[in-house]
XYZ file of N, CA and C in Angstrom:
318
model
N -2.725 -76.318 19.066
C -3.707 -76.225 20.126
C -4.678 -75.095 19.820
N -5.905 -75.292 20.168
C -6.941 -74.300 19.961
C -7.243 -73.643 21.295
N -7.188 -72.333 21.336
C -7.475 -71.605 22.568
C -8.863 -71.004 22.452
N -9.702 -71.271 23.431
C -11.051 -70.717 23.442
C -11.304 -70.049 24.780
N -12.366 -69.260 24.843
C -12.723 -68.600 26.099
C -14.036 -69.142 26.607
N -14.294 -68.925 27.881
C -15.524 -69.402 28.498
C -16.507 -68.272 28.761
N -16.149 -67.047 28.416
C -16.999 -65.916 28.744
C -17.059 -64.948 27.572
N -18.237 -64.406 27.309
C -18.382 -63.426 26.247
C -17.686 -62.111 26.554
N -17.370 -61.855 27.811
C -16.717 -60.609 28.216
C -15.200 -60.740 28.258
N -14.677 -61.862 27.807
C -13.241 -62.129 27.947
C -12.389 -61.011 27.357
N -12.690 -60.602 26.121
C -11.873 -59.581 25.473
C -11.879 -58.266 26.233
N -13.052 -57.768 26.542
C -13.181 -56.495 27.249
C -12.617 -56.595 28.663
N -12.989 -57.663 29.372
C -12.489 -57.850 30.730
C -10.990 -58.017 30.757
N -10.452 -58.728 29.781
C -9.015 -58.938 29.725
C -8.291 -57.615 29.512
N -8.812 -56.760 28.632
C -8.165 -55.464 28.389
C -8.225 -54.604 29.647
N -9.362 -54.584 30.315
C -9.475 -53.814 31.549
C -8.541 -54.374 32.628
N -8.426 -55.691 32.688
C -7.522 -56.316 33.656
C -6.081 -55.952 33.344
N -5.721 -55.916 32.074
C -4.358 -55.530 31.688
C -4.062 -54.088 32.093
N -5.022 -53.209 31.859
C -4.843 -51.799 32.238
C -4.702 -51.689 33.757
N -5.551 -52.389 34.495
C -5.478 -52.349 35.958
C -4.156 -52.930 36.454
N -3.710 -54.013 35.821
C -2.442 -54.632 36.217
C -1.273 -53.666 35.956
N -1.294 -52.999 34.834
C -0.235 -52.032 34.514
C -0.281 -50.859 35.499
N -1.479 -50.415 35.848
C -1.628 -49.366 36.848
C -0.984 -49.786 38.169
N -1.211 -51.030 38.567
C -0.626 -51.530 39.814
C 0.900 -51.540 39.741
N 1.442 -51.956 38.610
C 2.907 -51.988 38.452
C 3.500 -50.583 38.552
N 2.892 -49.637 37.854
C 3.390 -48.251 37.866
C 3.245 -47.657 39.262
N 2.103 -47.898 39.895
C 1.865 -47.381 41.244
C 2.876 -47.945 42.234
N 3.146 -49.255 42.146
C 4.120 -49.885 43.043
C 5.505 -49.249 42.866
N 5.926 -49.034 41.629
C 7.240 -48.424 41.371
C 7.309 -47.004 41.925
N 6.245 -46.239 41.723
C 6.218 -44.867 42.232
C 6.213 -44.855 43.762
N 5.469 -45.770 44.355
C 5.400 -45.858 45.808
C 6.759 -46.251 46.397
N 7.431 -47.196 45.753
C 8.771 -47.588 46.198
C 9.724 -46.392 46.164
N 9.649 -45.617 45.098
C 10.513 -44.435 44.956
C 10.209 -43.407 46.048
N 8.931 -43.156 46.277
C 8.542 -42.190 47.309
C 8.984 -42.650 48.699
N 8.860 -43.939 48.959
C 9.253 -44.453 50.272
C 10.763 -44.326 50.485
N 11.549 -44.547 49.437
C 13.002 -44.379 49.551
C 13.365 -42.921 49.822
N 12.672 -42.008 49.142
C 12.964 -40.586 49.298
C 12.498 -40.016 50.635
N 11.486 -40.625 51.239
C 10.903 -40.074 52.461
C 11.032 -41.021 53.653
N 12.056 -41.833 53.665
C 12.254 -42.801 54.746
C 12.171 -42.172 56.134
N 12.776 -41.009 56.374
C 12.699 -40.424 57.724
C 11.280 -40.035 58.147
N 10.405 -39.777 57.190
C 9.041 -39.344 57.497
C 8.083 -40.499 57.771
N 8.515 -41.722 57.486
C 7.626 -42.874 57.623
C 7.554 -43.338 59.067
N 6.346 -43.638 59.519
C 6.176 -44.220 60.843
C 5.224 -45.411 60.737
N 5.122 -46.165 61.790
C 4.335 -47.392 61.791
C 2.867 -47.103 61.479
N 2.320 -46.067 62.080
C 0.907 -45.743 61.884
C 0.621 -45.424 60.409
N 1.490 -44.650 59.785
C 1.327 -44.293 58.377
C 1.445 -45.527 57.481
N 2.419 -46.390 57.772
C 2.595 -47.603 56.971
C 1.413 -48.558 57.114
N 0.899 -48.722 58.323
C -0.262 -49.588 58.526
C -1.485 -49.061 57.775
N -1.674 -47.751 57.790
C -2.775 -47.131 57.055
C -2.612 -47.387 55.557
N -1.396 -47.201 55.039
C -1.125 -47.411 53.619
C -1.344 -48.876 53.226
N -0.904 -49.794 54.068
C -1.089 -51.222 53.791
C -2.569 -51.565 53.743
N -3.343 -51.063 54.708
C -4.772 -51.353 54.763
C -5.487 -50.835 53.513
N -5.238 -49.598 53.140
C -5.896 -49.004 51.967
C -5.485 -49.726 50.685
N -4.216 -50.060 50.583
C -3.719 -50.737 49.388
C -4.294 -52.134 49.267
N -4.342 -52.869 50.361
C -4.909 -54.218 50.317
C -6.397 -54.189 50.005
N -7.105 -53.182 50.487
C -8.527 -53.045 50.152
C -8.702 -52.829 48.647
N -7.843 -52.006 48.062
C -7.892 -51.747 46.623
C -7.570 -53.019 45.841
N -6.553 -53.755 46.269
C -6.185 -55.003 45.604
C -7.325 -56.030 45.697
N -7.995 -56.056 46.835
C -9.127 -56.970 47.013
C -10.254 -56.607 46.048
N -10.510 -55.324 45.893
C -11.538 -54.869 44.959
C -11.200 -55.315 43.535
N -9.950 -55.151 43.133
C -9.541 -55.573 41.790
C -9.665 -57.086 41.625
N -9.279 -57.813 42.652
C -9.384 -59.272 42.599
C -10.834 -59.696 42.430
N -11.730 -59.096 43.203
C -13.151 -59.423 43.097
C -13.692 -59.087 41.712
N -13.249 -57.964 41.180
C -13.762 -57.513 39.889
C -13.329 -58.427 38.749
N -12.085 -58.875 38.767
C -11.569 -59.615 37.622
C -11.479 -61.122 37.824
N -11.631 -61.600 39.048
C -11.520 -63.031 39.279
C -12.817 -63.663 39.767
N -13.877 -62.881 39.914
C -15.179 -63.396 40.338
C -16.013 -63.724 39.100
N -16.361 -64.999 38.892
C -17.132 -65.380 37.704
C -18.483 -64.675 37.587
N -19.009 -64.143 38.678
C -20.294 -63.446 38.646
C -20.162 -62.007 38.156
N -18.950 -61.470 38.145
C -18.748 -60.083 37.735
C -18.667 -59.981 36.215
N -19.234 -58.937 35.612
C -19.225 -58.836 34.145
C -17.828 -58.738 33.526
N -16.830 -58.315 34.275
C -15.483 -58.199 33.718
C -14.588 -59.361 34.102
N -15.196 -60.448 34.536
C -14.446 -61.659 34.883
C -13.567 -62.089 33.714
N -12.339 -62.425 34.021
C -11.413 -62.915 33.001
C -11.346 -64.431 33.122
N -11.969 -65.105 32.181
C -12.004 -66.572 32.196
C -10.639 -67.118 31.800
N -10.201 -68.192 32.438
C -8.927 -68.784 32.055
C -9.020 -69.412 30.672
N -7.907 -69.394 29.960
C -7.867 -70.026 28.640
C -7.885 -71.535 28.813
N -8.457 -72.231 27.847
C -8.408 -73.694 27.860
C -7.737 -74.163 26.584
N -7.090 -75.284 26.664
C -6.420 -75.865 25.511
C -7.047 -77.212 25.211
N -7.418 -77.432 23.968
C -7.961 -78.719 23.565
C -6.801 -79.567 23.055
N -6.621 -80.731 23.643
C -5.555 -81.622 23.217
C -6.055 -82.542 22.116
N -5.147 -83.185 21.416
C -5.519 -84.052 20.301
C -6.337 -85.255 20.736
N -6.221 -85.681 21.996
C -6.996 -86.829 22.456
C -8.394 -86.428 22.941
N -8.774 -85.156 22.759
C -10.116 -84.711 23.099
C -10.293 -84.194 24.508
N -9.279 -84.297 25.342
C -9.391 -83.799 26.711
C -9.118 -82.302 26.753
N -9.851 -81.595 27.580
C -9.575 -80.175 27.818
C -8.791 -80.048 29.100
N -7.740 -79.312 29.074
C -6.970 -79.082 30.286
C -6.714 -77.588 30.406
N -6.621 -77.143 31.630
C -6.379 -75.726 31.859
C -4.975 -75.378 31.374
N -4.888 -74.385 30.524
C -3.594 -73.926 30.018
C -3.125 -72.775 30.891
N -1.842 -72.562 30.870
C -1.302 -71.371 31.533
C -1.844 -70.190 30.760
N -2.608 -69.338 31.408
C -3.233 -68.208 30.719
C -2.153 -67.277 30.181
N -2.418 -66.714 29.014
C -1.470 -65.776 28.415
C -1.284 -64.562 29.317
N -2.339 -64.207 30.015
C -2.261 -63.102 30.966
C -2.844 -63.571 32.278
N -2.026 -63.651 33.312
C -2.497 -64.124 34.608
C -2.946 -62.922 35.428
N -4.177 -62.978 35.881
C -4.711 -61.912 36.713
C -4.416 -62.255 38.163
N -3.565 -61.489 38.760
C -3.225 -61.714 40.165
C -2.948 -60.353 40.788
N -3.930 -59.800 41.454
C -3.786 -58.472 42.028
C -3.374 -58.491 43.496
N -3.494 -59.629 44.152
C -3.136 -59.700 45.557
C -1.654 -59.378 45.716
N -1.352 -58.399 46.551
C 0.014 -57.918 46.814
C 0.690 -57.294 45.596
N -0.066 -56.943 44.568
C 0.549 -56.360 43.385
C 1.132 -54.972 43.664
N 0.552 -54.251 44.598
C 1.098 -52.943 45.001
C 1.689 -53.052 46.397
N 0.944 -53.667 47.300
C 1.319 -53.659 48.729
C 2.602 -54.429 49.039
N 3.097 -55.224 48.099
C 4.328 -55.963 48.373
C 5.490 -55.026 48.687
N 5.462 -53.808 48.178
C 6.559 -52.875 48.453
C 6.441 -52.266 49.853
N 5.332 -52.466 50.540
C 5.135 -51.889 51.863
C 5.595 -52.794 52.993
N 5.952 -54.030 52.669
C 6.352 -54.987 53.718
C 7.835 -54.933 53.964
């Protein structure tokens, strides 16, 4: 199968998306650890504030990497089959920032 891209920014955008995704993973792990250590200090107001700020950040990342109009858009990979049809392949790197950090707050 031949893998091609649909955007000239794929390489750069993909690397930035990978860095952002790794940042989200590390941040989520650190946040989970902090929440376990400070359970008595947590209240509803603080958690709601944290959820709102985190979801806003995740939305920003989603817009940046999943909006075709943005220069860092990560285009999905396509696979050319032997019969000439193009079908969407499972991307080697899936960009999904929604709930990437905030899932630990629920």
